[in-house]
Tab-separated table of C-alpha atoms in Angstrom:
chain	number	residue	atom	x	y	z
A	27	MET	CA	133.324	100.376	118.575
A	28	ILE	CA	134.618	103.140	116.408
A	29	PRO	CA	133.146	106.456	117.494
A	30	ASN	CA	133.241	109.639	115.384
A	31	GLU	CA	134.575	111.519	118.384
A	32	PRO	CA	137.032	110.161	121.046
A	33	SER	CA	135.292	109.435	124.267
A	34	SER	CA	138.322	110.619	126.371
A	35	SER	CA	140.813	113.306	125.846
A	36	PRO	CA	143.810	112.164	123.779
A	37	VAL	CA	147.136	112.150	125.667
A	38	PRO	CA	148.888	115.424	124.828
A	39	VAL	CA	151.885	115.223	122.448
A	40	VAL	CA	155.150	116.834	122.925
A	41	ALA	CA	157.604	117.211	120.071
A	42	VAL	CA	161.330	117.392	121.035
A	43	VAL	CA	163.112	119.476	118.337
A	44	GLY	CA	166.471	121.108	117.940
A	45	ARG	CA	169.492	121.145	115.615
A	46	PRO	CA	171.765	117.970	115.448
A	47	ASN	CA	173.813	116.931	118.447
A	48	VAL	CA	172.234	119.263	121.179
A	49	GLY	CA	171.217	116.415	123.385
A	50	LYS	CA	167.583	115.745	122.468
A	51	SER	CA	167.695	111.940	122.747
A	52	THR	CA	169.684	112.204	125.952
A	53	LEU	CA	166.968	114.542	127.334
A	54	VAL	CA	164.180	112.134	126.167
A	55	ASN	CA	165.994	109.212	128.108
A	56	ARG	CA	166.224	111.510	131.080
A	57	ILE	CA	162.455	112.364	131.056
A	58	LEU	CA	161.630	108.660	130.475
A	59	GLY	CA	163.799	107.576	133.225
A	60	SER	CA	165.377	104.825	131.000
A	61	ARG	CA	167.725	104.421	128.062
A	62	GLN	CA	165.148	104.089	125.257
A	63	ALA	CA	166.353	106.694	122.567
A	64	VAL	CA	169.730	105.736	120.944
A	65	VAL	CA	172.370	108.226	121.924
A	66	GLU	CA	175.903	108.590	120.503
A	67	ASP	CA	178.418	111.401	120.207
A	68	THR	CA	177.982	111.322	116.325
A	69	PRO	CA	175.446	114.071	115.106
A	70	GLY	CA	172.414	112.707	113.349
A	71	VAL	CA	171.824	109.344	115.073
A	72	THR	CA	168.111	109.879	115.302
A	73	ARG	CA	166.426	110.277	111.847
A	74	ASP	CA	162.769	109.299	112.237
A	75	ARG	CA	160.007	110.497	114.584
A	76	VAL	CA	159.911	108.043	117.534
A	77	ALA	CA	157.212	108.255	120.089
A	78	TYR	CA	157.388	107.334	123.635
A	79	ASP	CA	155.022	107.114	126.606
A	80	ALA	CA	156.058	109.588	129.393
A	81	ASN	CA	154.668	110.468	132.877
A	82	TRP	CA	155.335	113.280	135.324
A	83	ARG	CA	153.544	113.970	138.552
A	84	GLY	CA	150.779	111.456	137.599
A	85	ARG	CA	150.027	113.161	134.237
A	86	ALA	CA	150.521	111.167	131.015
A	87	PHE	CA	151.945	112.574	127.661
A	88	THR	CA	153.580	111.227	124.477
A	89	LEU	CA	157.228	112.359	123.770
A	90	VAL	CA	158.161	112.510	119.943
A	91	ASP	CA	161.903	112.463	119.596
A	92	THR	CA	163.043	113.877	116.162
A	93	GLY	CA	166.173	114.074	114.137
A	94	GLY	CA	168.328	117.104	114.102
A	95	TRP	CA	166.426	120.000	112.350
A	96	GLU	CA	168.341	122.318	110.145
A	97	PRO	CA	165.646	124.457	108.232
A	98	ALA	CA	168.379	125.431	105.589
A	99	VAL	CA	168.342	121.992	104.120
A	100	GLU	CA	164.516	121.763	103.749
A	101	GLY	CA	163.119	121.288	100.246
A	102	SER	CA	165.973	119.165	98.795
A	103	GLN	CA	165.903	115.519	98.468
A	104	THR	CA	168.872	114.774	100.760
A	105	LEU	CA	168.659	112.684	103.880
A	106	ALA	CA	169.114	115.643	106.008
A	107	ALA	CA	166.206	117.413	104.235
A	108	ARG	CA	163.884	114.454	104.756
A	109	VAL	CA	164.915	114.329	108.577
A	110	ALA	CA	164.158	118.099	108.798
A	111	ASP	CA	160.726	117.512	107.182
A	112	GLN	CA	160.022	114.811	109.792
A	113	ALA	CA	160.783	117.332	112.642
A	114	ARG	CA	158.357	119.756	110.941
A	115	VAL	CA	155.588	117.222	110.788
A	116	ALA	CA	156.148	116.455	114.491
A	117	VAL	CA	155.758	120.033	115.315
A	118	ASP	CA	152.610	120.207	113.271
A	119	LEU	CA	151.118	117.334	115.092
A	120	ALA	CA	152.159	118.419	118.709
A	121	ASP	CA	150.276	120.067	121.363
A	122	ALA	CA	153.485	121.679	122.612
A	123	VAL	CA	157.167	121.756	121.552
A	124	LEU	CA	160.303	121.303	123.635
A	125	PHE	CA	163.085	123.104	121.813
A	126	VAL	CA	166.473	121.868	123.064
A	127	VAL	CA	169.458	124.317	122.519
A	128	ASP	CA	173.189	123.788	123.531
A	129	ALA	CA	173.457	126.740	125.850
A	130	THR	CA	177.262	126.354	126.000
A	131	VAL	CA	177.471	127.127	122.184
A	132	GLY	CA	174.791	129.954	122.326
A	133	VAL	CA	172.309	130.830	119.560
A	134	THR	CA	173.494	129.579	116.096
A	135	ASP	CA	171.908	130.659	112.744
A	136	ALA	CA	170.240	127.159	112.646
A	137	ASP	CA	168.804	127.749	116.164
A	138	ALA	CA	167.525	131.153	115.125
A	139	ALA	CA	165.921	129.625	112.030
A	140	VAL	CA	164.139	126.855	113.982
A	141	ALA	CA	162.912	129.490	116.554
A	142	SER	CA	161.515	131.535	113.690
A	143	VAL	CA	159.520	128.572	112.402
A	144	LEU	CA	158.292	127.709	115.977
A	145	ARG	CA	157.094	131.263	116.601
A	146	ARG	CA	154.991	131.140	113.499
A	147	SER	CA	153.576	127.717	114.445
A	148	GLY	CA	151.499	129.110	117.237
A	149	LYS	CA	152.267	126.155	119.467
A	150	PRO	CA	153.367	126.520	123.138
A	151	VAL	CA	157.234	126.386	123.144
A	152	VAL	CA	159.499	125.557	126.056
A	153	VAL	CA	163.144	126.254	125.495
A	154	ALA	CA	165.437	123.735	127.173
A	155	ALA	CA	168.954	125.348	127.775
A	156	ASN	CA	170.920	122.022	127.851
A	157	LYS	CA	174.379	121.243	128.933
A	158	ILE	CA	174.211	123.485	132.007
A	159	ASP	CA	176.024	121.018	134.259
A	160	ASP	CA	176.829	123.312	137.156
A	161	THR	CA	176.234	126.668	138.409
A	162	LYS	CA	179.311	128.147	136.585
A	163	ALA	CA	177.530	127.593	133.227
A	164	GLU	CA	174.257	129.137	134.167
A	165	PRO	CA	175.181	132.754	132.899
A	166	GLU	CA	175.124	131.128	129.411
A	167	VAL	CA	171.446	130.810	129.546
A	168	ALA	CA	170.719	134.450	129.447
A	169	ALA	CA	171.772	134.576	125.641
A	170	LEU	CA	168.935	132.256	124.771
A	171	TRP	CA	166.319	134.952	125.490
A	172	SER	CA	167.175	136.332	121.984
A	173	LEU	CA	165.324	133.363	120.535
A	174	GLY	CA	162.033	135.228	121.368
A	175	LEU	CA	160.338	132.102	122.869
A	176	GLY	CA	160.253	133.120	126.481
A	177	GLU	CA	162.394	132.187	129.404
A	178	PRO	CA	164.976	129.357	128.863
A	179	GLU	CA	164.883	126.518	131.271
A	180	PRO	CA	168.429	125.428	132.327
A	181	VAL	CA	168.904	121.679	132.282
A	182	SER	CA	171.571	119.012	132.162
A	183	ALA	CA	170.205	116.033	130.159
A	184	LEU	CA	173.273	114.064	130.977
A	185	HIS	CA	173.214	114.573	134.764
A	186	GLY	CA	169.519	115.410	135.279
A	187	ARG	CA	170.050	118.725	136.850
A	188	GLY	CA	167.049	121.055	136.402
A	189	SER	CA	164.984	118.258	134.718
A	190	GLY	CA	162.282	118.277	137.246
A	191	ASP	CA	161.733	122.032	137.012
A	192	LEU	CA	161.808	121.808	133.159
A	193	LEU	CA	159.032	119.167	133.272
A	194	ASP	CA	156.890	121.286	135.656
A	195	VAL	CA	157.062	124.141	133.063
A	196	LEU	CA	156.284	121.690	130.146
A	197	LEU	CA	153.199	120.295	131.899
A	198	ASP	CA	151.938	123.856	132.460
A	199	ALA	CA	152.327	124.519	128.582
A	200	LEU	CA	150.203	121.448	127.735
A	201	PRO	CA	146.527	121.404	127.254
A	202	ASP	CA	144.622	119.805	130.129
A	203	ALA	CA	146.732	116.647	130.332
A	204	PRO	CA	144.543	113.696	131.528
A	205	LYS	CA	145.322	112.405	135.006
A	206	GLU	CA	146.371	108.780	135.075
A	207	THR	CA	143.328	106.741	135.887
A	208	ASP	CA	144.524	103.345	134.874
A	209	GLU	CA	144.253	101.864	138.459
A	210	ALA	CA	140.927	100.395	139.491
A	211	GLU	CA	139.052	102.154	142.299
A	212	ASP	CA	139.259	100.693	145.593
A	213	GLY	CA	136.798	98.084	146.432
A	214	PRO	CA	135.344	94.996	144.670
A	215	ARG	CA	135.145	95.056	140.991
A	216	ARG	CA	131.601	96.154	139.774
A	217	VAL	CA	129.465	93.911	137.650
A	218	ALA	CA	126.196	95.002	136.143
A	219	LEU	CA	123.639	92.223	135.134
A	220	LEU	CA	121.737	93.457	132.108
A	221	GLY	CA	119.134	91.944	129.864
A	222	ARG	CA	115.521	92.177	128.648
A	223	PRO	CA	112.820	91.300	131.131
A	224	ASN	CA	112.429	87.636	132.457
A	225	VAL	CA	115.797	86.479	131.062
A	226	GLY	CA	116.808	85.404	134.628
A	227	LYS	CA	118.958	88.273	135.949
A	228	SER	CA	117.416	88.140	139.485
A	229	SER	CA	117.447	84.296	139.497
A	230	LEU	CA	121.169	84.405	138.633
A	231	LEU	CA	121.871	86.870	141.368
A	232	ASN	CA	120.060	84.788	143.895
A	233	LYS	CA	121.969	81.700	142.874
A	234	LEU	CA	125.329	83.376	143.078
A	235	ALA	CA	124.379	85.010	146.358
A	236	GLY	CA	123.125	81.698	147.841
A	237	HIS	CA	119.989	83.276	149.082
A	238	GLN	CA	116.824	85.169	148.002
A	239	ARG	CA	118.383	88.634	147.419
A	240	SER	CA	116.115	89.750	144.529
A	241	LEU	CA	112.381	89.080	143.994
A	242	VAL	CA	111.779	86.554	141.267
A	243	ASP	CA	108.278	86.122	139.614
A	244	PRO	CA	107.191	84.760	136.199
A	245	GLU	CA	105.772	88.284	135.482
A	246	ALA	CA	108.366	90.207	133.614
A	247	GLY	CA	109.462	93.452	135.156
A	248	THR	CA	109.472	92.467	138.807
A	249	THR	CA	112.757	94.342	139.363
A	250	ARG	CA	112.546	98.131	139.101
A	251	ASP	CA	115.539	99.427	141.128
A	252	PRO	CA	119.111	98.146	140.859
A	253	VAL	CA	119.919	95.694	143.544
A	254	ASP	CA	123.535	95.454	144.791
A	255	GLU	CA	125.117	92.395	146.502
A	256	LEU	CA	128.620	91.580	147.459
A	257	ILE	CA	129.311	88.085	146.388
A	258	GLU	CA	132.421	85.983	146.707
A	259	LEU	CA	133.257	83.972	143.592
A	260	GLY	CA	136.595	82.150	142.909
A	261	GLY	CA	138.168	83.610	145.954
A	262	ILE	CA	137.331	87.121	144.829
A	263	THR	CA	134.597	89.549	146.232
A	264	TRP	CA	132.521	91.095	143.403
A	265	ARG	CA	129.861	93.756	143.588
A	266	PHE	CA	126.980	92.400	141.337
A	267	VAL	CA	124.096	94.775	140.512
A	268	ASP	CA	120.815	93.336	139.347
A	269	THR	CA	119.010	95.852	137.086
A	270	ALA	CA	115.555	96.307	135.598
A	271	GLY	CA	114.942	94.534	132.376
A	272	ILE	CA	115.246	96.818	129.407
A	273	ARG	CA	111.824	96.541	127.507
A	274	ARG	CA	112.179	98.992	124.657
A	275	ARG	CA	113.936	102.040	123.327
A	276	PHE	CA	114.923	104.427	126.139
A	277	ARG	CA	112.826	107.448	124.825
A	278	GLU	CA	109.681	105.071	124.507
A	279	ASN	CA	109.504	104.197	128.155
A	280	GLN	CA	106.912	105.835	130.278
A	281	GLY	CA	106.052	106.122	134.059
A	282	ALA	CA	107.824	103.543	136.233
A	283	ASP	CA	109.538	101.916	133.221
A	284	TYR	CA	111.154	105.180	132.371
A	285	TYR	CA	112.671	105.599	135.756
A	286	ALA	CA	113.764	101.987	135.926
A	287	ALA	CA	115.512	102.442	132.603
A	288	LEU	CA	117.192	105.515	133.936
A	289	ARG	CA	118.456	103.694	136.989
A	290	THR	CA	119.712	100.791	134.807
A	291	ALA	CA	121.603	103.207	132.670
A	292	GLY	CA	123.179	104.673	135.868
A	293	ALA	CA	124.037	101.304	137.095
A	294	LEU	CA	125.883	100.611	133.871
A	295	ASP	CA	127.849	103.903	134.171
A	296	ARG	CA	128.968	102.788	137.697
A	297	ALA	CA	129.943	99.342	136.562
A	298	GLU	CA	133.276	98.148	135.065
A	299	VAL	CA	131.971	95.063	133.362
A	300	ALA	CA	128.509	94.030	132.137
A	301	VAL	CA	127.058	90.558	132.060
A	302	VAL	CA	124.255	90.634	129.310
A	303	LEU	CA	121.940	87.694	129.798
A	304	VAL	CA	120.313	86.270	126.636
A	305	ASP	CA	117.539	83.666	126.748
A	306	ALA	CA	119.162	80.783	124.873
A	307	SER	CA	115.915	79.045	124.403
A	308	GLU	CA	114.563	81.762	122.197
A	309	PRO	CA	115.861	83.552	119.051
A	310	LEU	CA	117.965	86.627	119.577
A	311	THR	CA	115.731	89.718	119.512
A	312	GLU	CA	116.318	93.368	118.587
A	313	GLN	CA	116.220	94.209	122.314
A	314	ASP	CA	119.147	91.873	122.948
A	315	LEU	CA	121.209	93.493	120.279
A	316	ARG	CA	120.336	96.866	121.505
A	317	ILE	CA	121.340	96.120	125.016
A	318	VAL	CA	124.735	94.770	123.886
A	319	SER	CA	125.134	98.040	121.745
A	320	MET	CA	124.470	100.099	124.912
A	321	VAL	CA	127.178	98.401	126.746
A	322	ILE	CA	129.580	98.903	123.943
A	323	GLU	CA	128.565	102.637	123.695
A	324	ALA	CA	129.112	103.053	127.413
A	325	GLY	CA	132.642	101.727	126.993
A	326	ARG	CA	132.334	98.830	129.551
A	327	ALA	CA	133.874	95.383	129.370
A	328	LEU	CA	131.371	92.832	128.226
A	329	VAL	CA	130.432	89.168	128.919
A	330	ILE	CA	127.562	87.570	127.284
A	331	ALA	CA	125.684	84.737	129.244
A	332	TYR	CA	123.304	82.495	127.414
A	333	ASN	CA	120.905	81.483	130.257
A	334	LYS	CA	118.425	78.617	130.253
A	335	TRP	CA	120.884	76.484	128.463
A	336	ASP	CA	119.348	73.462	130.072
A	337	LEU	CA	116.115	74.128	128.075
A	338	VAL	CA	117.947	74.148	124.728
A	339	ASP	CA	117.767	70.850	122.724
A	340	GLU	CA	120.837	69.470	120.925
A	341	ASP	CA	119.702	70.652	117.402
A	342	ARG	CA	119.301	74.250	118.749
A	343	GLN	CA	122.743	74.140	120.515
A	344	ARG	CA	124.358	73.063	117.241
A	345	TYR	CA	123.113	76.145	115.342
A	346	LEU	CA	123.103	78.667	118.155
A	347	ASP	CA	126.813	79.567	117.829
A	348	LYS	CA	126.468	80.384	114.133
A	349	GLU	CA	123.345	82.491	114.792
A	350	ILE	CA	125.142	84.326	117.545
A	351	ASP	CA	128.204	85.075	115.340
A	352	ARG	CA	125.998	86.316	112.425
A	353	GLN	CA	123.836	88.585	114.562
A	354	LEU	CA	126.287	89.693	117.255
A	355	TYR	CA	128.920	90.551	114.786
A	356	THR	CA	129.757	93.823	116.703
A	357	ALA	CA	130.528	91.901	119.801
A	358	ARG	CA	132.288	88.624	118.530
A	359	TRP	CA	135.223	89.644	120.878
A	360	ALA	CA	133.018	89.270	124.047
A	361	PRO	CA	133.621	85.984	126.099
A	362	ARG	CA	130.501	83.803	126.051
A	363	VAL	CA	129.318	81.501	128.705
A	364	ASN	CA	126.375	78.935	128.734
A	365	ILE	CA	124.707	78.842	132.063
A	366	SER	CA	121.349	77.953	133.972
A	367	ALA	CA	120.528	80.433	136.562
A	368	THR	CA	117.870	78.216	138.056
A	369	SER	CA	120.140	75.089	138.576
A	370	GLY	CA	123.353	76.966	138.767
A	371	ARG	CA	124.935	74.955	136.096
A	372	HIS	CA	128.303	76.343	134.714
A	373	THR	CA	127.875	79.568	136.805
A	374	ASP	CA	131.439	78.838	137.917
A	375	ARG	CA	132.549	79.845	134.310
A	376	LEU	CA	131.471	83.379	134.889
A	377	VAL	CA	134.619	84.355	136.940
A	378	PRO	CA	137.160	83.400	134.318
A	379	ALA	CA	135.128	85.314	131.691
A	380	LEU	CA	134.883	88.340	133.894
A	381	GLU	CA	138.689	88.366	134.588
A	382	THR	CA	139.361	87.998	130.956
A	383	ALA	CA	136.988	90.921	129.950
A	384	LEU	CA	138.467	93.140	132.641
A	385	ALA	CA	142.021	92.360	131.626
A	386	GLY	CA	141.327	93.221	128.004
A	387	TRP	CA	139.583	96.472	129.194
A	388	GLU	CA	142.804	97.481	131.047
A	389	THR	CA	145.335	96.468	128.517
A	390	ARG	CA	147.847	99.288	127.593
A	391	VAL	CA	150.235	98.769	124.464
A	392	PRO	CA	153.590	100.526	124.676
A	393	THR	CA	153.846	103.368	122.181
A	394	GLY	CA	157.135	101.957	120.727
A	395	ARG	CA	155.541	98.422	120.077
A	396	LEU	CA	152.294	100.032	118.774
A	397	ASN	CA	154.078	102.141	116.193
A	398	ALA	CA	156.370	99.316	115.089
A	399	TRP	CA	153.237	97.196	114.388
A	400	LEU	CA	151.476	100.017	112.754
A	401	THR	CA	154.287	100.815	110.249
A	402	GLY	CA	153.990	97.253	108.989
A	403	LEU	CA	150.314	97.422	108.765
A	404	VAL	CA	150.244	100.592	106.853
A	405	ALA	CA	152.990	99.486	104.504
A	406	ALA	CA	151.029	96.318	103.725
A	407	THR	CA	147.683	97.959	103.502
A	408	PRO	CA	147.725	101.724	103.156
A	409	PRO	CA	144.623	103.890	103.586
A	410	PRO	CA	142.432	104.235	100.616
A	411	VAL	CA	142.664	107.422	98.348
A	412	ARG	CA	140.241	110.144	99.352
A	413	GLY	CA	139.603	113.124	97.198
A	414	GLY	CA	142.451	112.360	94.978
A	415	LYS	CA	145.055	112.139	97.826
A	416	GLN	CA	146.127	109.214	99.893
A	417	PRO	CA	146.201	110.126	103.658
A	418	LYS	CA	149.404	109.037	105.492
A	419	ILE	CA	149.312	107.727	109.047
A	420	LEU	CA	152.136	109.393	110.749
A	421	PHE	CA	152.176	107.747	114.177
A	422	ALA	CA	149.709	106.557	116.934
A	423	THR	CA	149.420	106.648	120.659
A	424	GLN	CA	147.210	104.935	123.110
A	425	ALA	CA	145.031	107.756	124.736
A	426	GLY	CA	143.811	105.632	127.505
A	427	ILE	CA	142.390	102.333	128.758
A	428	ARG	CA	139.107	101.207	130.351
A	429	PRO	CA	138.402	100.925	127.344
A	430	PRO	CA	141.499	101.049	125.169
A	431	HIS	CA	141.439	104.213	123.100
A	432	PHE	CA	143.902	104.775	120.307
A	433	VAL	CA	144.420	108.017	118.365
A	434	LEU	CA	145.926	107.872	114.783
A	435	PHE	CA	147.840	110.994	113.783
A	436	SER	CA	147.245	111.364	110.059
A	437	SER	CA	147.787	113.826	107.152
A	438	GLY	CA	144.135	113.373	106.092
A	439	PHE	CA	140.737	112.011	107.219
A	440	LEU	CA	140.521	108.185	107.477
A	441	GLU	CA	137.436	106.463	106.251
A	442	ALA	CA	135.375	104.671	108.811
A	443	ALA	CA	135.954	101.363	107.058
A	444	TYR	CA	139.651	101.704	107.355
A	445	ARG	CA	139.357	102.540	111.030
A	446	ARG	CA	137.380	99.434	111.428
A	447	PHE	CA	140.097	97.520	109.667
A	448	VAL	CA	142.680	98.966	112.099
A	449	GLU	CA	140.448	97.965	115.115
A	450	ARG	CA	140.312	94.368	113.794
A	451	ARG	CA	144.022	94.141	113.265
A	452	LEU	CA	144.647	95.699	116.766
A	453	ARG	CA	142.569	92.939	118.202
A	454	GLU	CA	144.364	90.280	116.224
A	455	GLU	CA	147.757	91.560	117.358
A	456	PHE	CA	147.176	92.720	121.022
A	457	GLY	CA	143.959	90.912	122.094
A	458	PHE	CA	141.571	93.164	124.025
A	459	GLU	CA	139.101	90.173	124.422
A	460	GLY	CA	136.011	91.291	126.257
A	461	SER	CA	136.530	95.062	125.725
A	462	PRO	CA	135.343	97.623	123.195
A	463	VAL	CA	138.209	99.336	121.342
A	464	GLN	CA	137.930	102.899	120.322
A	465	VAL	CA	139.902	104.207	117.339
A	466	SER	CA	139.832	108.008	116.485
A	467	VAL	CA	141.870	110.161	114.219
A	468	ARG	CA	143.664	113.435	114.745
A	469	VAL	CA	144.237	115.115	111.317
A	470	ARG	CA	147.330	117.232	111.024
A	471	ALA	CA	146.337	120.881	110.531
A	472	LYS	CA	147.312	122.512	107.243
A	473	ARG	CA	149.913	125.161	107.676
A	474	GLU	CA	148.935	128.604	106.449
A	475	GLY	CA	151.020	131.122	104.777
A	476	ARG	CA	150.624	134.888	104.727
A	477	GLY	CA	147.079	136.179	104.201
A	478	GLY	CA	145.570	132.921	105.563
A	479	ARG	CA	146.353	130.949	102.390
A	480	PRO	CA	147.899	127.477	102.661
A	481	ALA	CA	151.733	127.648	102.536
A	482	ARG	CA	153.444	126.498	99.505
A	483	ARG	CA	156.298	123.835	99.810
A	484	ARG	CA	159.359	124.953	97.973
């Protein structure tokens, strides 16, 4: 699924900037709690923008380490100029900036020039007064007030002194950073049984429960209210919810059907994975496709169960897979099981399918691995030209899971077809079987010069 708008808030982005050799990468490693950024005494080791997943007090954000930024070299074609350009791009894309300054040296001309650019950017800026290794060095911090960016925060990237206080201030500067919600809620995993009327949802629940839990009648629409049941399958306790059959488009329902559809939608919202039952003995209908779309739009993991498989003759079985692939092309990634709710045939295959779908739904890709893969993808197949310009994908981050949501940071709008292409390739590389994947775009805002006009690059 590729929505026009992201369904969850993207993880905030923090650009770490400063002139060469002030300790940016060392501070990044300190925040990450591991040695991920390359650090040497030689200035200029970091050149590209490199994104990392970070977390503080249960709140997630993305750190973008940049090369040493010296505004005086911008505009030329030297390596130093290209590094500076990368740093400026990182600031443009960031929600907040962590400006690292060597407090033992004081404010240099390069620091003052960077500060001037940051003040004009309008982004929240936190000044990290680095290399304050002990109390004797703390008076050096006062000189950094002259940068005009607020109170400097003393920190020792090398020893960790003051890093917690710095991160507290940084979190306060970020927009509402989403809380980590990756862990499943306590209690059994929640499974919604969905399908059009009379496809066998109640029969399946009764078979799995081992007793008559839901009323079953040849008349379609017997179930009106969602019916919950705790069922142990494969050594795991699941909470299955039988729902009312979805007869028609939501807005066309009337009376009891309207309220039944309302309760079904609520049951889906509370579920983690949906099992959509399809009558294998009949051709797929528009209702079947609409129900699958409803699950995808809700962002739930999905398993498709073809019920009444024992009523399907061999000729029908032979062509059914091709028919399914053709008509359910938006959900080819969903695990499929062939069952008989009445006899219980192959119902044991539901558990592996549910576990697969939930694993895909909760998959997180490390930012470093994601961007290494994305660099190769964009090099091989760049975005199409739009309006005479070719947009550049600058980097990506995974904004969340349940379902996986990726944000592409770009210099321009990306066509829906290209986003679908990225989603397909994401699936090929990282899996996500049984889960929708959301891909959205955050376009880099154009910098404005004086008078509100776009700034010219010199």
